[in-house]
């Protein structure tokens, strides 16, 4: 995955090995922050990294 500043929903889904519907649900319920630019929904690289780090910390403490 190339190092962009932001990724489309489809690129985010590929990076997480999830479906686009799952990524859209994560965005809709606020678990994965995103921005809208025109008609496009983008997930910032920093938001994706924060989301993954949160999951790792949550699972480590379980």
PDB file of C-alpha atoms in Angstrom:
ATOM      1  CA  UNK A   1       0.000   0.000   0.000  1.00  0.00           C
ATOM      2  CA  UNK A   2       1.506   3.275  -1.040  1.00  0.00           C
ATOM      3  CA  UNK A   3       1.887   6.075   1.483  1.00  0.00           C
ATOM      4  CA  UNK A   4      -0.836   8.544   0.628  1.00  0.00           C
ATOM      5  CA  UNK A   5      -2.230  11.188   2.970  1.00  0.00           C
ATOM      6  CA  UNK A   6      -5.760   9.777   2.566  1.00  0.00           C
ATOM      7  CA  UNK A   7      -7.368   6.654   1.155  1.00  0.00           C
ATOM      8  CA  UNK A   8     -10.704   6.026  -0.510  1.00  0.00           C
ATOM      9  CA  UNK A   9     -13.173   3.674   1.130  1.00  0.00           C
ATOM     10  CA  UNK A  10     -12.159   0.994  -1.371  1.00  0.00           C
ATOM     11  CA  UNK A  11      -8.441   1.460  -0.659  1.00  0.00           C
ATOM     12  CA  UNK A  12      -9.113   1.410   3.081  1.00  0.00           C
ATOM     13  CA  UNK A  13     -11.088  -1.813   2.714  1.00  0.00           C
ATOM     14  CA  UNK A  14      -8.206  -3.420   0.788  1.00  0.00           C
ATOM     15  CA  UNK A  15      -5.679  -2.245   3.393  1.00  0.00           C
ATOM     16  CA  UNK A  16      -7.736  -3.771   6.214  1.00  0.00           C
ATOM     17  CA  UNK A  17      -8.730  -6.834   4.176  1.00  0.00           C
ATOM     18  CA  UNK A  18     -12.388  -5.978   4.825  1.00  0.00           C
ATOM     19  CA  UNK A  19     -15.371  -5.307   2.619  1.00  0.00           C
ATOM     20  CA  UNK A  20     -16.346  -1.778   1.687  1.00  0.00           C
ATOM     21  CA  UNK A  21     -19.665  -2.208   3.523  1.00  0.00           C
ATOM     22  CA  UNK A  22     -17.805  -2.958   6.761  1.00  0.00           C
ATOM     23  CA  UNK A  23     -15.571   0.092   6.285  1.00  0.00           C
ATOM     24  CA  UNK A  24     -18.628   2.236   5.575  1.00  0.00           C
ATOM     25  CA  UNK A  25     -20.229   0.965   8.810  1.00  0.00           C
ATOM     26  CA  UNK A  26     -17.053   1.787  10.777  1.00  0.00           C
ATOM     27  CA  UNK A  27     -17.181   5.295   9.319  1.00  0.00           C
ATOM     28  CA  UNK A  28     -20.915   5.689   9.964  1.00  0.00           C
ATOM     29  CA  UNK A  29     -20.675   4.693  13.634  1.00  0.00           C
ATOM     30  CA  UNK A  30     -17.653   6.942  14.231  1.00  0.00           C
ATOM     31  CA  UNK A  31     -15.083   4.213  14.831  1.00  0.00           C
ATOM     32  CA  UNK A  32     -13.100   5.233  11.755  1.00  0.00           C
ATOM     33  CA  UNK A  33     -13.012   9.001  11.174  1.00  0.00           C
ATOM     34  CA  UNK A  34     -13.182  10.248   7.615  1.00  0.00           C
ATOM     35  CA  UNK A  35     -13.537  13.433   5.618  1.00  0.00           C
ATOM     36  CA  UNK A  36     -15.712  14.241   2.656  1.00  0.00           C
ATOM     37  CA  UNK A  37     -14.238  16.134  -0.251  1.00  0.00           C
ATOM     38  CA  UNK A  38     -16.868  16.721  -2.883  1.00  0.00           C
ATOM     39  CA  UNK A  39     -18.556  13.366  -3.402  1.00  0.00           C
ATOM     40  CA  UNK A  40     -15.578  11.366  -2.163  1.00  0.00           C
ATOM     41  CA  UNK A  41     -15.220   9.965   1.334  1.00  0.00           C
ATOM     42  CA  UNK A  42     -11.576   9.691   2.402  1.00  0.00           C
ATOM     43  CA  UNK A  43      -9.931   8.105   5.415  1.00  0.00           C
ATOM     44  CA  UNK A  44      -6.783   9.890   6.547  1.00  0.00           C
ATOM     45  CA  UNK A  45      -3.727   7.679   6.955  1.00  0.00           C
ATOM     46  CA  UNK A  46      -3.346   8.932  10.524  1.00  0.00           C
ATOM     47  CA  UNK A  47      -6.961   7.940  11.321  1.00  0.00           C
ATOM     48  CA  UNK A  48      -6.371   4.465   9.899  1.00  0.00           C
ATOM     49  CA  UNK A  49      -3.197   4.053  11.966  1.00  0.00           C
ATOM     50  CA  UNK A  50      -4.984   5.289  15.109  1.00  0.00           C
ATOM     51  CA  UNK A  51      -7.842   2.846  14.511  1.00  0.00           C
ATOM     52  CA  UNK A  52      -5.455  -0.106  14.111  1.00  0.00           C
ATOM     53  CA  UNK A  53      -3.410   0.909  17.174  1.00  0.00           C
ATOM     54  CA  UNK A  54      -6.624   1.173  19.214  1.00  0.00           C
ATOM     55  CA  UNK A  55      -7.607  -2.366  18.190  1.00  0.00           C
ATOM     56  CA  UNK A  56      -4.172  -3.702  19.127  1.00  0.00           C
ATOM     57  CA  UNK A  57      -4.277  -2.000  22.546  1.00  0.00           C
ATOM     58  CA  UNK A  58      -7.839  -3.188  23.178  1.00  0.00           C
ATOM     59  CA  UNK A  59      -6.950  -6.789  22.354  1.00  0.00           C
ATOM     60  CA  UNK A  60      -3.726  -6.660  24.373  1.00  0.00           C
ATOM     61  CA  UNK A  61      -5.608  -5.579  27.482  1.00  0.00           C
ATOM     62  CA  UNK A  62      -8.329  -8.237  27.087  1.00  0.00           C
TER      63      UNK A  62
END
